Short mmCIF file of C-alpha atoms in Angstrom, two decimals:
data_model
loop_
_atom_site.label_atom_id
_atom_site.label_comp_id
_atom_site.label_asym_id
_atom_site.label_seq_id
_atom_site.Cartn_x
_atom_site.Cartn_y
_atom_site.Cartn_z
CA UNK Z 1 67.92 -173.91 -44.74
CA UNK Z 2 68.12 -172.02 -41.76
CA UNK Z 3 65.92 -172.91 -38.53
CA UNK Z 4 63.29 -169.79 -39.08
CA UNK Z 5 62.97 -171.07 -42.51
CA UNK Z 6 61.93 -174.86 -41.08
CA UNK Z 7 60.08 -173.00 -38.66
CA UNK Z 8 58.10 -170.88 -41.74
CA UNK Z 9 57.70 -174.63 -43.53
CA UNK Z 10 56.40 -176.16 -40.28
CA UNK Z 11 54.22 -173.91 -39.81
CA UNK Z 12 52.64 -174.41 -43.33
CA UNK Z 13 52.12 -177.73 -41.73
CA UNK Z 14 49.13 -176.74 -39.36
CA UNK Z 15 46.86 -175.05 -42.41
CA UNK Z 16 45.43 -178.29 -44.14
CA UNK Z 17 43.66 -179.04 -40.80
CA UNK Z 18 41.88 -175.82 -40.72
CA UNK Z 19 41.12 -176.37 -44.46
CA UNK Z 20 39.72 -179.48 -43.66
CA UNK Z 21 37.59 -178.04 -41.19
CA UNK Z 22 37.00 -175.12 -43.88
CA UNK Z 23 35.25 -177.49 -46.34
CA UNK Z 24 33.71 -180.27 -43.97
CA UNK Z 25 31.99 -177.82 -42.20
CA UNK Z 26 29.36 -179.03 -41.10
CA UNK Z 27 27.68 -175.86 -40.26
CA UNK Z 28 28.49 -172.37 -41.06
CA UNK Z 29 29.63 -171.11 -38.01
CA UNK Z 30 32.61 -173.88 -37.95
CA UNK Z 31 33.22 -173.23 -41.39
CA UNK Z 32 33.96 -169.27 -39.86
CA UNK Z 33 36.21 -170.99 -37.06
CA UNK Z 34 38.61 -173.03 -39.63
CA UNK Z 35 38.66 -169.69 -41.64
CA UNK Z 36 39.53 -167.55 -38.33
CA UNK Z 37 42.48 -170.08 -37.68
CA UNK Z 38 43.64 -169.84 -41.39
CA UNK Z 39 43.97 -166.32 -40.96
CA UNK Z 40 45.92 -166.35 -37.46
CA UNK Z 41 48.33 -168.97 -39.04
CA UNK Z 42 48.45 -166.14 -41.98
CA UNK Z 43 49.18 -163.57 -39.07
CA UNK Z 44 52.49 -165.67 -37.65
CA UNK Z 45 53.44 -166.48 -40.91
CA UNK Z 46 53.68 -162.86 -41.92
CA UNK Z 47 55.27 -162.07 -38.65
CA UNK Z 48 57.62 -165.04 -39.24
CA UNK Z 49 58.54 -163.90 -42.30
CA UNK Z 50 59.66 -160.76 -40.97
CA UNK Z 51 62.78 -162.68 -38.75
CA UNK Z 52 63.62 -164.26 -42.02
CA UNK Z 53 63.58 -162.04 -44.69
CA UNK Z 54 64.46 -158.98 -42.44
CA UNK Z 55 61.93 -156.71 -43.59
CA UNK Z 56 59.91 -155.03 -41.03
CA UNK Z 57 57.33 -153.89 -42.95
CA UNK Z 58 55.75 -157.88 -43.17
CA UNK Z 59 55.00 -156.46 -39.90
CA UNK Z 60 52.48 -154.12 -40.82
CA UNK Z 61 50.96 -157.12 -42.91
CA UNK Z 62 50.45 -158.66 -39.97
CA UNK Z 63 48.55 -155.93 -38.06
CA UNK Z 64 46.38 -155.49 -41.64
CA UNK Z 65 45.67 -158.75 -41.94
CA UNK Z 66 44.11 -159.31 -38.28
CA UNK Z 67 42.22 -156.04 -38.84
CA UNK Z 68 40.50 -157.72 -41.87
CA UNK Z 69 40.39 -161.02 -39.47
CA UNK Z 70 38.79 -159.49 -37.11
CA UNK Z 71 36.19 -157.78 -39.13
CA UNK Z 72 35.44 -160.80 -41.28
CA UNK Z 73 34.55 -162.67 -38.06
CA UNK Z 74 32.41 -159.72 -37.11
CA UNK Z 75 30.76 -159.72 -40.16
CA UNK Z 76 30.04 -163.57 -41.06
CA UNK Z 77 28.48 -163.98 -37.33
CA UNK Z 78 26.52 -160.66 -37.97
CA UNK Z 79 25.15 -162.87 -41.10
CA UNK Z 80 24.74 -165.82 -39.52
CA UNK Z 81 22.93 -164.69 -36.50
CA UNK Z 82 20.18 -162.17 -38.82
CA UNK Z 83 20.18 -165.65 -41.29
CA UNK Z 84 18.78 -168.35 -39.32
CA UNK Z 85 19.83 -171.73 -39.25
CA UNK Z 86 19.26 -173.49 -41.96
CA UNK Z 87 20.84 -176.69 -41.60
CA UNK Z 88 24.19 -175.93 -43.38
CA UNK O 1 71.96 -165.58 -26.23
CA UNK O 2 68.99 -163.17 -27.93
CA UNK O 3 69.06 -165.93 -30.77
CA UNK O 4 68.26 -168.99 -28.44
CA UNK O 5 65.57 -167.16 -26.84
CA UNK O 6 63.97 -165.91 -30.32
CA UNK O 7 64.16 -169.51 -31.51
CA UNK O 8 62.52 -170.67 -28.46
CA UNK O 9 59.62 -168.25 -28.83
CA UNK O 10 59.04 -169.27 -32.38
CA UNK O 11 59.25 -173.04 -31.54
CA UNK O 12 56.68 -172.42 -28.79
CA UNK O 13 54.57 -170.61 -30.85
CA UNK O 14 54.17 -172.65 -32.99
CA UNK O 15 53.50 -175.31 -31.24
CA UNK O 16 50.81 -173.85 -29.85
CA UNK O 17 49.66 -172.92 -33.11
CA UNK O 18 49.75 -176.60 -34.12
CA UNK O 19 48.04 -177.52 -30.85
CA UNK O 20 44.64 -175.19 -31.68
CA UNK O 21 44.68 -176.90 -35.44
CA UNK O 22 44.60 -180.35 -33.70
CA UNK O 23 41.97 -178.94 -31.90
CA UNK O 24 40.10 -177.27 -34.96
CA UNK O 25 40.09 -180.66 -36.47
CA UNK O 26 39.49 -183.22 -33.03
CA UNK O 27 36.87 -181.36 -30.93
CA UNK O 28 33.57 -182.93 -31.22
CA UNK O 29 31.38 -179.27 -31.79
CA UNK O 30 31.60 -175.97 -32.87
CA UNK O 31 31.94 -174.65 -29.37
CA UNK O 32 35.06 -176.86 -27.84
CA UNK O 33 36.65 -175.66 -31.62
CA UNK O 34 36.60 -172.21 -31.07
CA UNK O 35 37.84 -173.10 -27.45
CA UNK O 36 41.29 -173.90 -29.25
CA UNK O 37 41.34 -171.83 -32.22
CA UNK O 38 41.04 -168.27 -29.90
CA UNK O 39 43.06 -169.06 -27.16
CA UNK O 40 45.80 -171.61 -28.43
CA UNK O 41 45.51 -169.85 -31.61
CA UNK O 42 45.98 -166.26 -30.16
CA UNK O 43 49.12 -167.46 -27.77
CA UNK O 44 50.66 -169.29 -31.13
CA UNK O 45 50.58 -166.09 -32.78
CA UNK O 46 51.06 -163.87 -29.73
CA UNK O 47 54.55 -166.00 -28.91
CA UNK O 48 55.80 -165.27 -32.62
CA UNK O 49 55.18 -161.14 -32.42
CA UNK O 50 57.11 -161.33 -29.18
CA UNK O 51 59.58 -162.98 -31.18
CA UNK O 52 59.91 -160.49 -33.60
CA UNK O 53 59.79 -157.54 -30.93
CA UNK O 54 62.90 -159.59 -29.14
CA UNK O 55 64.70 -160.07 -32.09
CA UNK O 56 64.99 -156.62 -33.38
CA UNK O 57 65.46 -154.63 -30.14
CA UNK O 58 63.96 -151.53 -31.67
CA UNK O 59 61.66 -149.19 -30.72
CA UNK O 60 60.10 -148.78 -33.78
CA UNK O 61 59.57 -152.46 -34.34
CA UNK O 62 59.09 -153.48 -30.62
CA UNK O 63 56.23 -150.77 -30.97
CA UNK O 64 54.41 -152.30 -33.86
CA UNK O 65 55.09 -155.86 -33.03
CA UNK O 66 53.73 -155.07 -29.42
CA UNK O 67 50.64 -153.32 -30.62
CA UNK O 68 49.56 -155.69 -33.27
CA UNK O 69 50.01 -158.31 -30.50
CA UNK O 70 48.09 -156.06 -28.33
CA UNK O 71 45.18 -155.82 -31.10
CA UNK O 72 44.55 -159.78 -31.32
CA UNK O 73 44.77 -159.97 -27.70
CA UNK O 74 41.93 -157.39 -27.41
CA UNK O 75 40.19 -158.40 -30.85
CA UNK O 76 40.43 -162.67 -30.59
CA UNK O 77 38.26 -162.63 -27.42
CA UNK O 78 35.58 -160.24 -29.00
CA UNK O 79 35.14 -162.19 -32.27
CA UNK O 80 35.21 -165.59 -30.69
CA UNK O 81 32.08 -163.85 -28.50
CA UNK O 82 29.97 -163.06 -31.65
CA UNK O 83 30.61 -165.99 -33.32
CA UNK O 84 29.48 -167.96 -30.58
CA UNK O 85 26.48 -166.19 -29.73
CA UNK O 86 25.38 -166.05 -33.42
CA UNK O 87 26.11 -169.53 -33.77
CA UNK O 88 24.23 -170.33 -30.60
CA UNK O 89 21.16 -167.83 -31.39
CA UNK O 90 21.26 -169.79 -34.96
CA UNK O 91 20.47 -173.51 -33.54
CA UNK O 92 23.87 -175.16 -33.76
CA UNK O 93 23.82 -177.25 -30.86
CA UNK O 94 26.39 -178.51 -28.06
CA UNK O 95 27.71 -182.12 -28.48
CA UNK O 96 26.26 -185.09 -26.35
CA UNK O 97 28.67 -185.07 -23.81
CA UNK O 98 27.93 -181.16 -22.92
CA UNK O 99 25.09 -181.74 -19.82
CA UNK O 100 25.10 -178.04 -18.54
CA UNK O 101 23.49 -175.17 -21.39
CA UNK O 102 22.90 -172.40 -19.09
CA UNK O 103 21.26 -170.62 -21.93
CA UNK O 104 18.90 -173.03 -22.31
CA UNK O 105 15.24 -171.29 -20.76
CA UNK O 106 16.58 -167.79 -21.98
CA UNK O 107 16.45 -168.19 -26.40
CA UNK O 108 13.66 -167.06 -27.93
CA UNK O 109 12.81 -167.47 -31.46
CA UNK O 110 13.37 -163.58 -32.72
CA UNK O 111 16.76 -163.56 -31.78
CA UNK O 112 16.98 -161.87 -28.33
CA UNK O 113 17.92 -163.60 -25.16
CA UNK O 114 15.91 -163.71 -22.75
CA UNK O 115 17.62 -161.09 -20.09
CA UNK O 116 17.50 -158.70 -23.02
CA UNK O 117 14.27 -158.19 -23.38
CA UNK O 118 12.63 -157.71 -19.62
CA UNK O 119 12.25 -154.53 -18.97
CA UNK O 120 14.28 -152.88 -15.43
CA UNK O 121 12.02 -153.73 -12.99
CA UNK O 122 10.51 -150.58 -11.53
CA UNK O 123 11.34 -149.18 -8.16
CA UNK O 124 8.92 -148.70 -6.30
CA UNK O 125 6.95 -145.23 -6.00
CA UNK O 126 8.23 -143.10 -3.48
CA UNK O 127 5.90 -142.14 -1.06
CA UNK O 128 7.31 -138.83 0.92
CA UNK O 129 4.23 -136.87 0.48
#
């Protein structure tokens, strides 16, 4: 195994704490945050896998996938803040 | 020599990247988290595109690894903006330990801070007759 490819498996490492903060919550807006950091770690992991599989274009996954990052985060606060709060 | 310095990009990276999910999961409220994820997040994955961009030495690549990492640099602070104003406009309140909320006197219950909705205040009628 090559050191990118430890690197790749390390950095698998950090996305059960965002999942954890995915499903504890405990309000809706944090629930955005752990899914904003799952898709960043989905961003370097595409961009990783583009130094070790040599393939450029995981690049443009990368820039696609923090487009749809971005608007998702745009979006779910748009909802939350029109919603209310309603305790969850 | 291009290979140490890629591998030390990547390490930092993700470090950094491991450093905002420590945060994600430690912080006591919603406010410190997004602290971490959006800028230890954003230099985690900033560090790795320079990586790529480094390790390549192409134009083409340099160009898109360089502009995607120019994208979350100018998207990361936006989103982390509305997310905290909507969570803030929603109730979701600061921990204990937070004693300054600057916002505090200016909520109202539809939705619009305070300094949104007063009107300019007029000037003054001019009086050269």
């Amino acid at each position: 195994m090559s050191f990118l490819e430890a690197m790749l498996l390390a950095l698998m490492l950090t996305l059960p704490f965002a999942v954890y903060r995915l499903v504890k919550g405990p309000t809706l807006p944090d629930r955005v945050v752990g899914l904003d950091l799952i898709t960043s770690v989905s961003v370097a992991m595409a961009a990783l896998y583009a130094l070790v599989s040599g393939q450029t274009a995981f690049l443009d996954v990368a820039i696609a996938l923090a487009l749809f990052a971005f608007l998702a985060t745009l979006g779910l606060a748009r909802y939350i803040e029109y919603r209310g709060h309603k305790g969850d | 020599m291009v290979d140490v310095l890629v591998y030390a990009l990547v390490s930092v990276g993700i470090f950094f990247l491991f450093i905002a999910a420590i945060g994600v999961v430690r912080m006591p409220d919603l406010y410190n988290r997004m602290h971490a994820t959006s800028k230890a997040g954003t230099l985690g994955v900033g560090l790795i595109l320079v990586a790529v961009a480094v390790f390549y030495q192409e134009l083409s690549v340099a160009a898109r690894a360089l502009s995607a990492l120019a994208f979350i640099i100018l998207t990361a602070p936006v989103a982390a903006h509305a997310l905290g104003r909507a969570a803030y406009l929603s109730g979701v309140k600061p921990c204990r330990d937070t004693y300054i909320d600057e916002l505090a006197g200016h909520y109202q219950k539809n939705h619009k801070l305070e300094s949104i909705e007063k009107p300019a205040p007029k000037s003054p009628p001019e009086s050269n007759a």
